[in-house]
């Protein structure tokens, strides 16, 4: 990109600019799908299963249909379709059997929501109970009840490997080197078993969709979805409807974090619309339904062992991840795959064997969460490194430094040499250590039962996407030389759209307020992008946008060359004008060119300027089904987290005092928004570490389906001290050298907190969340002497 003519420095890139949509959201002017109403629209209320696993014998809705205002009651047999992004295992409504408590078995359609809710309570369902399975261990045992008897018949992408006749929705294996040889050569071996719970995305806006299946066969959707084009593609594939007959609109989104990726309730709403006479229908989930019936975040059980030489070199790493995908695994198969291929994290490990499974159970279905697969595998890997450091009596920072990938030299776990401009993980580690002031843990002299400690964990993340994932962009000039930027990437808090607008303002030297990006994304008005997931938006849509900018510049220069009678190569664009190189006093304002230039005699050349651009992943590949080798991603972003925590040995209370976040983002497009991501990601990761878990009762029902009993971190829980720094190692093929970081900022937070506890106490916590009860129990089991000392100190202080 050309720099501005005057001064030679960037005007916008690298500057701290607030998000463009901030005022709309803060002042309550932003319009969400929840706010939309269409004349004549019906409302839908779902009826949910009360059994975790059962055959449906009958559904009696005779009482419900007589409720005033009720239009229809629909069951699974009325709309027997299966949907899913990576594997088509999801029914719209339960057809023959239910697979979890909360599985929708019927839909009531009424003229108003109150009538729909009243009628839903009157529907009687008779079940024939079946044996349920509530854990991955149960689901994998021999002769376990099979949830999906027709697994071999489901549509799936070739990257995934289900095991028909079992509850295994996907199996992935990564092999590098010789794992047996590696462990035979190891001087020290550490082992661990880890467990992560189901959690909620906890976004502010529950899922809501409006669908209108028209008489013409066209479908229009309004949805709180992350990716309108993914919704359109999956609707087309699942319902056998041409994509061109489907229009998906996505207005403002009240949070997503992966929970609104892929296909949500759009297919169900569309088929209900057709079933009730081609009328628009609105389906909104309550918060309880969001917990009980919509996909949440999978739990995981993992076992791992790590072999090291005496000098701290990791020579072998073996891990097995069992993801509890719940009743459907349409997105979770990719979580398991990603956890497997990225299991080695930021480290150059010669011998690796990582196996990863997505396993069906009779619990709520699951889907992606920010960084999917990486928070899970990093929790295992990064804590194992601290365990090894203690075993070897070495500094955990030095162990990490000794094993880090070396750009241009090392090969990743999937066998690809790391590009030279991939980043600088050593510098990232050094900066975290320096900012954290990595020193010996201290005991509070006034409260000896309270310990302060520091913990560190690294992370690396790249988009998990298919090789053909692509993006496109359009820049369209208006009469006043303002620009409409048209991209497909959705905007639900990442700041991507603001960064893209800054690129356009920079490229043409126009005020940022003259760059317009509408909040609505629509498949018939926005250019295509594969999905808004995986921290790919700024990178992929940014590259497409830069190509569109250059396309528009070529067209502008072609017009200006005729007006100024100067060769196009002798022109540059900056400060809202086209200049002659070396003679900046000879120029034409953009507004006199972008609609076509008119000579004094009235003759005109050119016409309205529109620039188009595109990007496709390029060098990424499928992974070998036997070894997992190949190139899975378009970039790697290295980073990490440091924490200082205060631990009350007697009560188990943990207070995070300081948060350090360092990431090599290539180039900082907008440091303010990057800092916002880093802070938000830290709080989200801290919340996962200390508070969040979905609790299931003995029957498999969600016992805490609201924010009164599902605790997420509040402002009072957040640390007062944030130290955030961004290393800049530009990636040559990235947009202005930048890389995505939106997911990475939370990946290493939970394990950094666990490592801080371990460093101070020697107590290894391998299960989240780290509640006070869990920590006290672990201290009393692993370090009873520490608890007794703390208790004695407390008693002595009372005397």
JSON list of C-alpha atoms in Angstrom, two decimals, residues 46 48-49 51-54 56 76 79-105 133 136 139 146-151 154-155 162 166-170 198 201 207 263-265 268 292-299 323-336 357-368 696:
[
{"chain": "A", "resi": 46, "resn": "UNK", "atom": "CA", "xyz": [-40.18, -25.54, 20.90]},
{"chain": "A", "resi": 48, "resn": "UNK", "atom": "CA", "xyz": [-38.23, -30.37, 24.52]},
{"chain": "A", "resi": 49, "resn": "UNK", "atom": "CA", "xyz": [-37.53, -33.94, 25.52]},
{"chain": "A", "resi": 51, "resn": "UNK", "atom": "CA", "xyz": [-35.53, -37.98, 28.59]},
{"chain": "A", "resi": 52, "resn": "UNK", "atom": "CA", "xyz": [-31.84, -38.25, 27.73]},
{"chain": "A", "resi": 53, "resn": "UNK", "atom": "CA", "xyz": [-32.28, -41.27, 25.47]},
{"chain": "A", "resi": 54, "resn": "UNK", "atom": "CA", "xyz": [-35.63, -42.68, 24.42]},
{"chain": "A", "resi": 56, "resn": "UNK", "atom": "CA", "xyz": [-40.68, -41.53, 20.67]},
{"chain": "A", "resi": 76, "resn": "UNK", "atom": "CA", "xyz": [-39.83, -34.31, 13.23]},
{"chain": "A", "resi": 79, "resn": "UNK", "atom": "CA", "xyz": [-39.56, -32.22, 8.30]},
{"chain": "A", "resi": 80, "resn": "UNK", "atom": "CA", "xyz": [-37.19, -35.25, 8.27]},
{"chain": "A", "resi": 81, "resn": "UNK", "atom": "CA", "xyz": [-33.99, -33.44, 7.32]},
{"chain": "A", "resi": 82, "resn": "UNK", "atom": "CA", "xyz": [-30.46, -33.74, 8.71]},
{"chain": "A", "resi": 83, "resn": "UNK", "atom": "CA", "xyz": [-28.05, -30.83, 8.79]},
{"chain": "A", "resi": 84, "resn": "UNK", "atom": "CA", "xyz": [-24.52, -30.04, 9.94]},
{"chain": "A", "resi": 85, "resn": "UNK", "atom": "CA", "xyz": [-21.43, -28.17, 8.82]},
{"chain": "A", "resi": 86, "resn": "UNK", "atom": "CA", "xyz": [-18.79, -30.94, 8.79]},
{"chain": "A", "resi": 87, "resn": "UNK", "atom": "CA", "xyz": [-20.98, -33.98, 9.40]},
{"chain": "A", "resi": 88, "resn": "UNK", "atom": "CA", "xyz": [-24.74, -34.02, 8.77]},
{"chain": "A", "resi": 89, "resn": "UNK", "atom": "CA", "xyz": [-25.80, -35.72, 12.00]},
{"chain": "A", "resi": 90, "resn": "UNK", "atom": "CA", "xyz": [-28.38, -33.21, 13.33]},
{"chain": "A", "resi": 91, "resn": "UNK", "atom": "CA", "xyz": [-32.12, -33.57, 12.90]},
{"chain": "A", "resi": 92, "resn": "UNK", "atom": "CA", "xyz": [-34.28, -30.43, 12.87]},
{"chain": "A", "resi": 93, "resn": "UNK", "atom": "CA", "xyz": [-36.69, -32.00, 15.34]},
{"chain": "A", "resi": 94, "resn": "UNK", "atom": "CA", "xyz": [-36.33, -35.47, 16.89]},
{"chain": "A", "resi": 95, "resn": "UNK", "atom": "CA", "xyz": [-37.72, -38.04, 14.47]},
{"chain": "A", "resi": 96, "resn": "UNK", "atom": "CA", "xyz": [-37.57, -41.53, 15.96]},
{"chain": "A", "resi": 97, "resn": "UNK", "atom": "CA", "xyz": [-35.75, -40.98, 19.23]},
{"chain": "A", "resi": 98, "resn": "UNK", "atom": "CA", "xyz": [-34.44, -38.26, 21.51]},
{"chain": "A", "resi": 99, "resn": "UNK", "atom": "CA", "xyz": [-30.77, -37.99, 22.39]},
{"chain": "A", "resi": 100, "resn": "UNK", "atom": "CA", "xyz": [-30.64, -35.57, 25.31]},
{"chain": "A", "resi": 101, "resn": "UNK", "atom": "CA", "xyz": [-32.85, -33.78, 27.82]},
{"chain": "A", "resi": 102, "resn": "UNK", "atom": "CA", "xyz": [-33.73, -30.67, 25.87]},
{"chain": "A", "resi": 103, "resn": "UNK", "atom": "CA", "xyz": [-33.84, -32.28, 22.41]},
{"chain": "A", "resi": 104, "resn": "UNK", "atom": "CA", "xyz": [-36.64, -30.46, 20.52]},
{"chain": "A", "resi": 105, "resn": "UNK", "atom": "CA", "xyz": [-39.43, -32.91, 19.62]},
{"chain": "A", "resi": 133, "resn": "UNK", "atom": "CA", "xyz": [-24.44, -42.64, 28.28]},
{"chain": "A", "resi": 136, "resn": "UNK", "atom": "CA", "xyz": [-16.94, -40.40, 27.04]},
{"chain": "A", "resi": 139, "resn": "UNK", "atom": "CA", "xyz": [-19.73, -44.12, 25.42]},
{"chain": "A", "resi": 146, "resn": "UNK", "atom": "CA", "xyz": [-25.17, -46.44, 20.17]},
{"chain": "A", "resi": 147, "resn": "UNK", "atom": "CA", "xyz": [-26.62, -42.97, 19.67]},
{"chain": "A", "resi": 148, "resn": "UNK", "atom": "CA", "xyz": [-26.30, -42.81, 15.88]},
{"chain": "A", "resi": 149, "resn": "UNK", "atom": "CA", "xyz": [-27.00, -46.19, 14.30]},
{"chain": "A", "resi": 150, "resn": "UNK", "atom": "CA", "xyz": [-26.82, -44.65, 10.79]},
{"chain": "A", "resi": 151, "resn": "UNK", "atom": "CA", "xyz": [-23.52, -42.85, 11.24]},
{"chain": "A", "resi": 154, "resn": "UNK", "atom": "CA", "xyz": [-24.44, -39.23, 7.17]},
{"chain": "A", "resi": 155, "resn": "UNK", "atom": "CA", "xyz": [-22.97, -36.65, 4.82]},
{"chain": "A", "resi": 162, "resn": "UNK", "atom": "CA", "xyz": [-16.20, -41.35, 11.95]},
{"chain": "A", "resi": 166, "resn": "UNK", "atom": "CA", "xyz": [-19.52, -46.92, 17.67]},
{"chain": "A", "resi": 167, "resn": "UNK", "atom": "CA", "xyz": [-20.07, -43.55, 19.34]},
{"chain": "A", "resi": 168, "resn": "UNK", "atom": "CA", "xyz": [-16.95, -42.10, 17.72]},
{"chain": "A", "resi": 169, "resn": "UNK", "atom": "CA", "xyz": [-17.94, -39.17, 15.51]},
{"chain": "A", "resi": 170, "resn": "UNK", "atom": "CA", "xyz": [-14.35, -38.48, 14.48]},
{"chain": "A", "resi": 198, "resn": "UNK", "atom": "CA", "xyz": [-18.87, -28.36, 29.43]},
{"chain": "A", "resi": 201, "resn": "UNK", "atom": "CA", "xyz": [-20.50, -19.28, 25.29]},
{"chain": "A", "resi": 207, "resn": "UNK", "atom": "CA", "xyz": [-29.93, -17.34, 19.24]},
{"chain": "A", "resi": 263, "resn": "UNK", "atom": "CA", "xyz": [-25.79, -23.63, 10.95]},
{"chain": "A", "resi": 264, "resn": "UNK", "atom": "CA", "xyz": [-28.06, -22.86, 13.88]},
{"chain": "A", "resi": 265, "resn": "UNK", "atom": "CA", "xyz": [-31.87, -22.88, 13.78]},
{"chain": "A", "resi": 268, "resn": "UNK", "atom": "CA", "xyz": [-35.80, -25.50, 11.14]},
{"chain": "A", "resi": 292, "resn": "UNK", "atom": "CA", "xyz": [-30.34, -26.83, 27.46]},
{"chain": "A", "resi": 293, "resn": "UNK", "atom": "CA", "xyz": [-31.10, -27.12, 23.75]},
{"chain": "A", "resi": 294, "resn": "UNK", "atom": "CA", "xyz": [-28.58, -25.08, 21.74]},
{"chain": "A", "resi": 295, "resn": "UNK", "atom": "CA", "xyz": [-25.01, -26.26, 21.20]},
{"chain": "A", "resi": 296, "resn": "UNK", "atom": "CA", "xyz": [-22.56, -25.39, 23.98]},
{"chain": "A", "resi": 297, "resn": "UNK", "atom": "CA", "xyz": [-18.84, -26.06, 24.45]},
{"chain": "A", "resi": 298, "resn": "UNK", "atom": "CA", "xyz": [-17.63, -29.68, 24.72]},
{"chain": "A", "resi": 299, "resn": "UNK", "atom": "CA", "xyz": [-15.99, -31.15, 27.75]},
{"chain": "A", "resi": 323, "resn": "UNK", "atom": "CA", "xyz": [-14.00, -34.64, 23.42]},
{"chain": "A", "resi": 324, "resn": "UNK", "atom": "CA", "xyz": [-17.51, -35.04, 24.76]},
{"chain": "A", "resi": 325, "resn": "UNK", "atom": "CA", "xyz": [-19.47, -33.85, 21.75]},
{"chain": "A", "resi": 326, "resn": "UNK", "atom": "CA", "xyz": [-22.89, -34.53, 23.23]},
{"chain": "A", "resi": 327, "resn": "UNK", "atom": "CA", "xyz": [-25.72, -35.74, 21.03]},
{"chain": "A", "resi": 328, "resn": "UNK", "atom": "CA", "xyz": [-24.52, -34.09, 17.81]},
{"chain": "A", "resi": 329, "resn": "UNK", "atom": "CA", "xyz": [-20.95, -33.45, 16.69]},
{"chain": "A", "resi": 330, "resn": "UNK", "atom": "CA", "xyz": [-21.41, -31.50, 13.47]},
{"chain": "A", "resi": 331, "resn": "UNK", "atom": "CA", "xyz": [-18.82, -28.85, 14.47]},
{"chain": "A", "resi": 332, "resn": "UNK", "atom": "CA", "xyz": [-17.05, -30.72, 17.27]},
{"chain": "A", "resi": 333, "resn": "UNK", "atom": "CA", "xyz": [-15.45, -33.12, 14.81]},
{"chain": "A", "resi": 334, "resn": "UNK", "atom": "CA", "xyz": [-13.31, -30.16, 13.72]},
{"chain": "A", "resi": 335, "resn": "UNK", "atom": "CA", "xyz": [-12.51, -29.27, 17.32]},
{"chain": "A", "resi": 336, "resn": "UNK", "atom": "CA", "xyz": [-11.12, -32.76, 17.87]},
{"chain": "A", "resi": 357, "resn": "UNK", "atom": "CA", "xyz": [-11.68, -38.30, 19.39]},
{"chain": "A", "resi": 358, "resn": "UNK", "atom": "CA", "xyz": [-15.10, -36.66, 19.19]},
{"chain": "A", "resi": 359, "resn": "UNK", "atom": "CA", "xyz": [-17.45, -38.92, 21.12]},
{"chain": "A", "resi": 360, "resn": "UNK", "atom": "CA", "xyz": [-21.26, -38.92, 21.21]},
{"chain": "A", "resi": 361, "resn": "UNK", "atom": "CA", "xyz": [-22.99, -38.85, 24.62]},
{"chain": "A", "resi": 362, "resn": "UNK", "atom": "CA", "xyz": [-26.58, -38.19, 25.72]},
{"chain": "A", "resi": 363, "resn": "UNK", "atom": "CA", "xyz": [-25.91, -34.59, 26.66]},
{"chain": "A", "resi": 364, "resn": "UNK", "atom": "CA", "xyz": [-26.42, -31.20, 25.05]},
{"chain": "A", "resi": 365, "resn": "UNK", "atom": "CA", "xyz": [-24.79, -31.01, 21.58]},
{"chain": "A", "resi": 366, "resn": "UNK", "atom": "CA", "xyz": [-21.60, -29.01, 21.29]},
{"chain": "A", "resi": 367, "resn": "UNK", "atom": "CA", "xyz": [-19.85, -26.64, 18.95]},
{"chain": "A", "resi": 368, "resn": "UNK", "atom": "CA", "xyz": [-16.85, -24.34, 18.62]},
{"chain": "A", "resi": 696, "resn": "UNK", "atom": "CA", "xyz": [-25.50, -31.95, 34.82]}
]
